[in-house]
PDB file of C-alpha atoms in Angstrom:
ATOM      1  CA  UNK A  29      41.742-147.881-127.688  1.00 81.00           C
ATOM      2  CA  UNK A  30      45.146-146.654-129.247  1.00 93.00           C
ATOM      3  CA  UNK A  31      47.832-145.721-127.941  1.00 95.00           C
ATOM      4  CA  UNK A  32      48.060-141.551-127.945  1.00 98.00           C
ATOM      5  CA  UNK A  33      51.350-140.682-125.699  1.00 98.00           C
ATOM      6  CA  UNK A  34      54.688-142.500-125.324  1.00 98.00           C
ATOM      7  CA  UNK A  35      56.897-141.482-122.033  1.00 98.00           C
ATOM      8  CA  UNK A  36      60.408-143.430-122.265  1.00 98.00           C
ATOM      9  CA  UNK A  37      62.482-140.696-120.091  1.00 98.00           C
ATOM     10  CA  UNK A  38      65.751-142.345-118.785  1.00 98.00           C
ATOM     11  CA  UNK A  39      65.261-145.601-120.389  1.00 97.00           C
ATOM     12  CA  UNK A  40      68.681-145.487-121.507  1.00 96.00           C
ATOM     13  CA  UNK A  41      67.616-146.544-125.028  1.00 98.00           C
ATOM     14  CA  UNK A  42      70.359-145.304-127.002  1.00 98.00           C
ATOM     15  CA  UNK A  43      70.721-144.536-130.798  1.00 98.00           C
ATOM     16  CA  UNK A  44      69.929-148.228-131.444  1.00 98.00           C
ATOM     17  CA  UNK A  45      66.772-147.986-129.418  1.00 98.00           C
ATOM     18  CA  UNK A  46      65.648-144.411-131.112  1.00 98.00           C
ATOM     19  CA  UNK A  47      66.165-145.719-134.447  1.00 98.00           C
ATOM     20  CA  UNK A  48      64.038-148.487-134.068  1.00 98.00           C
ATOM     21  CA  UNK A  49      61.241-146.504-132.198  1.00 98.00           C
ATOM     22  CA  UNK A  50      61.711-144.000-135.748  1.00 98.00           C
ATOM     23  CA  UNK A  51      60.972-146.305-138.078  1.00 98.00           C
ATOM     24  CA  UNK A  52      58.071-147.367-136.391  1.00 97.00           C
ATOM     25  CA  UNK A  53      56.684-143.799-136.027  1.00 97.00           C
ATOM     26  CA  UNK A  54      57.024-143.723-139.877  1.00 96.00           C
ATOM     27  CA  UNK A  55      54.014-145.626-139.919  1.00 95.00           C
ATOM     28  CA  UNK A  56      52.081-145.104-137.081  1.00 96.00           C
ATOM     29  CA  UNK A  57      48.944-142.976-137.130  1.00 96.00           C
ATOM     30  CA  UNK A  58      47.488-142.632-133.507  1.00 97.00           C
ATOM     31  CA  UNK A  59      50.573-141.453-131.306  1.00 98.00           C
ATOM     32  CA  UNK A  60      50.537-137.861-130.611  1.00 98.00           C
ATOM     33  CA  UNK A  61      52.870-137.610-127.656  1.00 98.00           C
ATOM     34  CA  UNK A  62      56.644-138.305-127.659  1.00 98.00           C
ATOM     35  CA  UNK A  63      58.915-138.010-124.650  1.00 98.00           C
ATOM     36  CA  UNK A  64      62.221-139.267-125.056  1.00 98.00           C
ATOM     37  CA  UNK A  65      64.134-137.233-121.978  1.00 98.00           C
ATOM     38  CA  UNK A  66      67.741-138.259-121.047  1.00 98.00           C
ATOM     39  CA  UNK A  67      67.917-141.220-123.112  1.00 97.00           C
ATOM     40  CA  UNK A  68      71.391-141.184-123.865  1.00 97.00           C
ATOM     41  CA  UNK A  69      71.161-140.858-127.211  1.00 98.00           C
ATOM     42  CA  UNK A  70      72.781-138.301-130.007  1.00 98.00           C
ATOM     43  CA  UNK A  71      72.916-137.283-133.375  1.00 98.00           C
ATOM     44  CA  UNK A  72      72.406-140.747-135.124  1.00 98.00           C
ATOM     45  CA  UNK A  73      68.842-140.431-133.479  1.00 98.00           C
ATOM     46  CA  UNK A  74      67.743-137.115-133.937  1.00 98.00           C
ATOM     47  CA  UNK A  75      68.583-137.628-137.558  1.00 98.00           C
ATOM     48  CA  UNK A  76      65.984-141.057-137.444  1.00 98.00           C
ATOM     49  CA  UNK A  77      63.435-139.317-135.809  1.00 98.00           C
ATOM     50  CA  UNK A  78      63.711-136.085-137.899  1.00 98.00           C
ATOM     51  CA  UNK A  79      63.264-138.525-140.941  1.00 98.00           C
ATOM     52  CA  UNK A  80      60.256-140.368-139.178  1.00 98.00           C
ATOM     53  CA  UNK A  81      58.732-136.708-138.756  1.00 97.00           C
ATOM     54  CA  UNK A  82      59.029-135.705-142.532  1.00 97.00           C
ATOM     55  CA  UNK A  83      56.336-138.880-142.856  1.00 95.00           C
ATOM     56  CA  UNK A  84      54.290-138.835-139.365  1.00 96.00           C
ATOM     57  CA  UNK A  85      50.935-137.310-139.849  1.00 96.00           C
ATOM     58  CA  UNK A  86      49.755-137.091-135.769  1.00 97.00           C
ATOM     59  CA  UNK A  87      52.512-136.346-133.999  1.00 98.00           C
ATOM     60  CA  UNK A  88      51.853-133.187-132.469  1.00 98.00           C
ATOM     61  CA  UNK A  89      54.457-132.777-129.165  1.00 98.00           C
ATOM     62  CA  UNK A  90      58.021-133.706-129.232  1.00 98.00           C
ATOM     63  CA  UNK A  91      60.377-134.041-126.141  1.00 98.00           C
ATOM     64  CA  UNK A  92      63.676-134.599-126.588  1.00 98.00           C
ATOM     65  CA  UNK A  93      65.542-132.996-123.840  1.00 98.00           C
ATOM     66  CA  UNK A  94      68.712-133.829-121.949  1.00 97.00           C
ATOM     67  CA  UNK A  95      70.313-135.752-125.211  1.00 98.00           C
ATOM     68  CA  UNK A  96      73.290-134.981-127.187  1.00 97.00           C
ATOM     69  CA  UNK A  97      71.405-134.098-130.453  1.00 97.00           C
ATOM     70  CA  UNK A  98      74.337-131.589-131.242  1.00 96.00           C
ATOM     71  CA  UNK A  99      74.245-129.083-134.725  1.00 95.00           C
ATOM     72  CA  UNK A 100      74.067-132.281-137.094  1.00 97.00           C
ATOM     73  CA  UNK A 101      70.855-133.474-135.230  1.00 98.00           C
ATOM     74  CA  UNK A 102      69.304-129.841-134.579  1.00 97.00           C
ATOM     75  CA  UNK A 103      69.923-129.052-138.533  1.00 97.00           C
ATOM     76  CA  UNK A 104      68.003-132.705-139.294  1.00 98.00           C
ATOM     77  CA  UNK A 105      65.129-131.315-137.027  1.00 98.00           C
ATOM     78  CA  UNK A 106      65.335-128.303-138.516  1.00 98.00           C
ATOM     79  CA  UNK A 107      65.131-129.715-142.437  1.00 98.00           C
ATOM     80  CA  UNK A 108      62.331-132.127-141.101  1.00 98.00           C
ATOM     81  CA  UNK A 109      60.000-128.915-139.714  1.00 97.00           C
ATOM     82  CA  UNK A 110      60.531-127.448-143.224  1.00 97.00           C
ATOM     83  CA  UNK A 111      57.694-130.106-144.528  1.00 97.00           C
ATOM     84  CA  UNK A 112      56.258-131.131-140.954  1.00 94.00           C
ATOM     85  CA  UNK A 113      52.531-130.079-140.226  1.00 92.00           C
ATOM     86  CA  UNK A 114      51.657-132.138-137.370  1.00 95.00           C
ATOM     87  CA  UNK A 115      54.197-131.317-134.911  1.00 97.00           C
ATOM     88  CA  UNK A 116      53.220-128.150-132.501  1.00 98.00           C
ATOM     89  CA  UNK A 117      55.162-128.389-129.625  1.00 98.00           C
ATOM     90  CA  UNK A 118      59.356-129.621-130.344  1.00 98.00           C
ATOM     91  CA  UNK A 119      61.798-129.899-127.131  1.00 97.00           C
ATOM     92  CA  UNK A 120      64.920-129.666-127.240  1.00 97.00           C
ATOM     93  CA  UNK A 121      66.332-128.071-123.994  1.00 95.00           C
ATOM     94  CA  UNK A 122      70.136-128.949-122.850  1.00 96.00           C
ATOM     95  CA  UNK A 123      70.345-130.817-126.623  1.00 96.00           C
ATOM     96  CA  UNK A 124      74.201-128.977-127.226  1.00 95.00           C
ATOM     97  CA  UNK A 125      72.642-128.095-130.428  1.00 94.00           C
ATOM     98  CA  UNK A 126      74.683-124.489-130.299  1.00 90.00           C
ATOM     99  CA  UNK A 127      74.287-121.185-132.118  1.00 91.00           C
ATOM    100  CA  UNK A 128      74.805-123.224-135.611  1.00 91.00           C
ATOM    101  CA  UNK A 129      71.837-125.714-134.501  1.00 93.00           C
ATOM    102  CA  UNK A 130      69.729-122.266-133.394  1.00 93.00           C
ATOM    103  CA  UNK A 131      70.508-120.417-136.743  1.00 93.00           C
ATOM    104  CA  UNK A 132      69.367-124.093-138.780  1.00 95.00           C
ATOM    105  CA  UNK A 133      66.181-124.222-136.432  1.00 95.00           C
ATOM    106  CA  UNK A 134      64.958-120.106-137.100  1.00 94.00           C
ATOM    107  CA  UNK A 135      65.477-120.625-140.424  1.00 96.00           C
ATOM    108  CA  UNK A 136      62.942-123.516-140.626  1.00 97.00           C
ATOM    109  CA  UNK A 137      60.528-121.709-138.767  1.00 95.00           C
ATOM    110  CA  UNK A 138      60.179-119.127-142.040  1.00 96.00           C
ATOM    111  CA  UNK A 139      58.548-121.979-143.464  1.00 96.00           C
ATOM    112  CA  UNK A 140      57.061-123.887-141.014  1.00 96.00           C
ATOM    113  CA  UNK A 141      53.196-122.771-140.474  1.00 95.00           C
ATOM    114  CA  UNK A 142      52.119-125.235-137.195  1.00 96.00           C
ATOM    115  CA  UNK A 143      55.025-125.415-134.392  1.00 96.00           C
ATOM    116  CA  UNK A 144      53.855-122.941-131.564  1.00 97.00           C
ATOM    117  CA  UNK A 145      55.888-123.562-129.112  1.00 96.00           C
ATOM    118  CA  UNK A 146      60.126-124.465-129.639  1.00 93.00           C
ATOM    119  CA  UNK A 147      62.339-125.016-126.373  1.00 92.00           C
ATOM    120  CA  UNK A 148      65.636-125.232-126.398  1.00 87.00           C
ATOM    121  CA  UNK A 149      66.984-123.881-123.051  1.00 89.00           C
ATOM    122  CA  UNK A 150      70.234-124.741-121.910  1.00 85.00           C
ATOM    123  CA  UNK A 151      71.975-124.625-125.179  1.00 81.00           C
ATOM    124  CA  UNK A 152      74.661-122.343-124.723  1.00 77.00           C
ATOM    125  CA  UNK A 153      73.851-120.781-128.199  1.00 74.00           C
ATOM    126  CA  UNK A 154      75.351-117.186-127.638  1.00 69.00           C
ATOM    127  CA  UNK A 155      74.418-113.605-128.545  1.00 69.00           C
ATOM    128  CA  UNK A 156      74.808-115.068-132.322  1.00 63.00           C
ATOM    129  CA  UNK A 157      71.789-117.194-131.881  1.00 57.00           C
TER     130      UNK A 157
END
């Protein structure tokens, strides 16, 4: 068996930790299911696991909630759905990624043919958004 969904909520991983779980995902072909909730990390992830999703084939559900991904993270996510088609399902509710991290994100999704469903409650992204 292989391992098909990854849960680390409130492990308190960090950027350090997020980085190292992206470069693994860069080469990993059976895990479809990521959950990193309230794991206290911020841009400096997001940005490592946007990169990790340019080049991961079976990821198909993203959970990222509860960090402090901001606009620099949110526009990484955003460039990395641009050439993405694995990912379906993306996260990212109470992520302070703002009306500039919203705009980045709709944008994407004028090229992006597979993401369903986007979350991103909690953002305080404004009429603008």
């Amino acid at each position: 068996t292989v391992l098909k969904t990854l849960d680390l909520n409130r492990n308190h991983i960090g950027n350090v930790g997020v980085v190292a779980l992206a470069d693994n995902l860069k080469v990993n072909t059976s895990l479809t299911e990521l959950s990193v909730i309230d794991d206290e990390f911020d841009s400096v992830g997001a940005i490592a696991l946007a990169d990790a999703l340019k080049s991961n084939a079976t990821l198909t559900d993203v959970c990222l909630n509860f960090n402090d991904i901001g606009t620099v993270g949110a526009a990484a996510l955003a460039d990395a759905l641009t050439v993405c088609t694995a990912l379906t399902n993306l996260s990212l509710a109470d992520t302070k990624i703002g009306t500039a991290g919203t705009m980045a994100l709709a944008d994407a999704l004028k090229v992006n043919t597979t993401l369903t469903v986007l979350g991103f409650q909690f953002n305080n992204i404004g009429a603008a958004g």
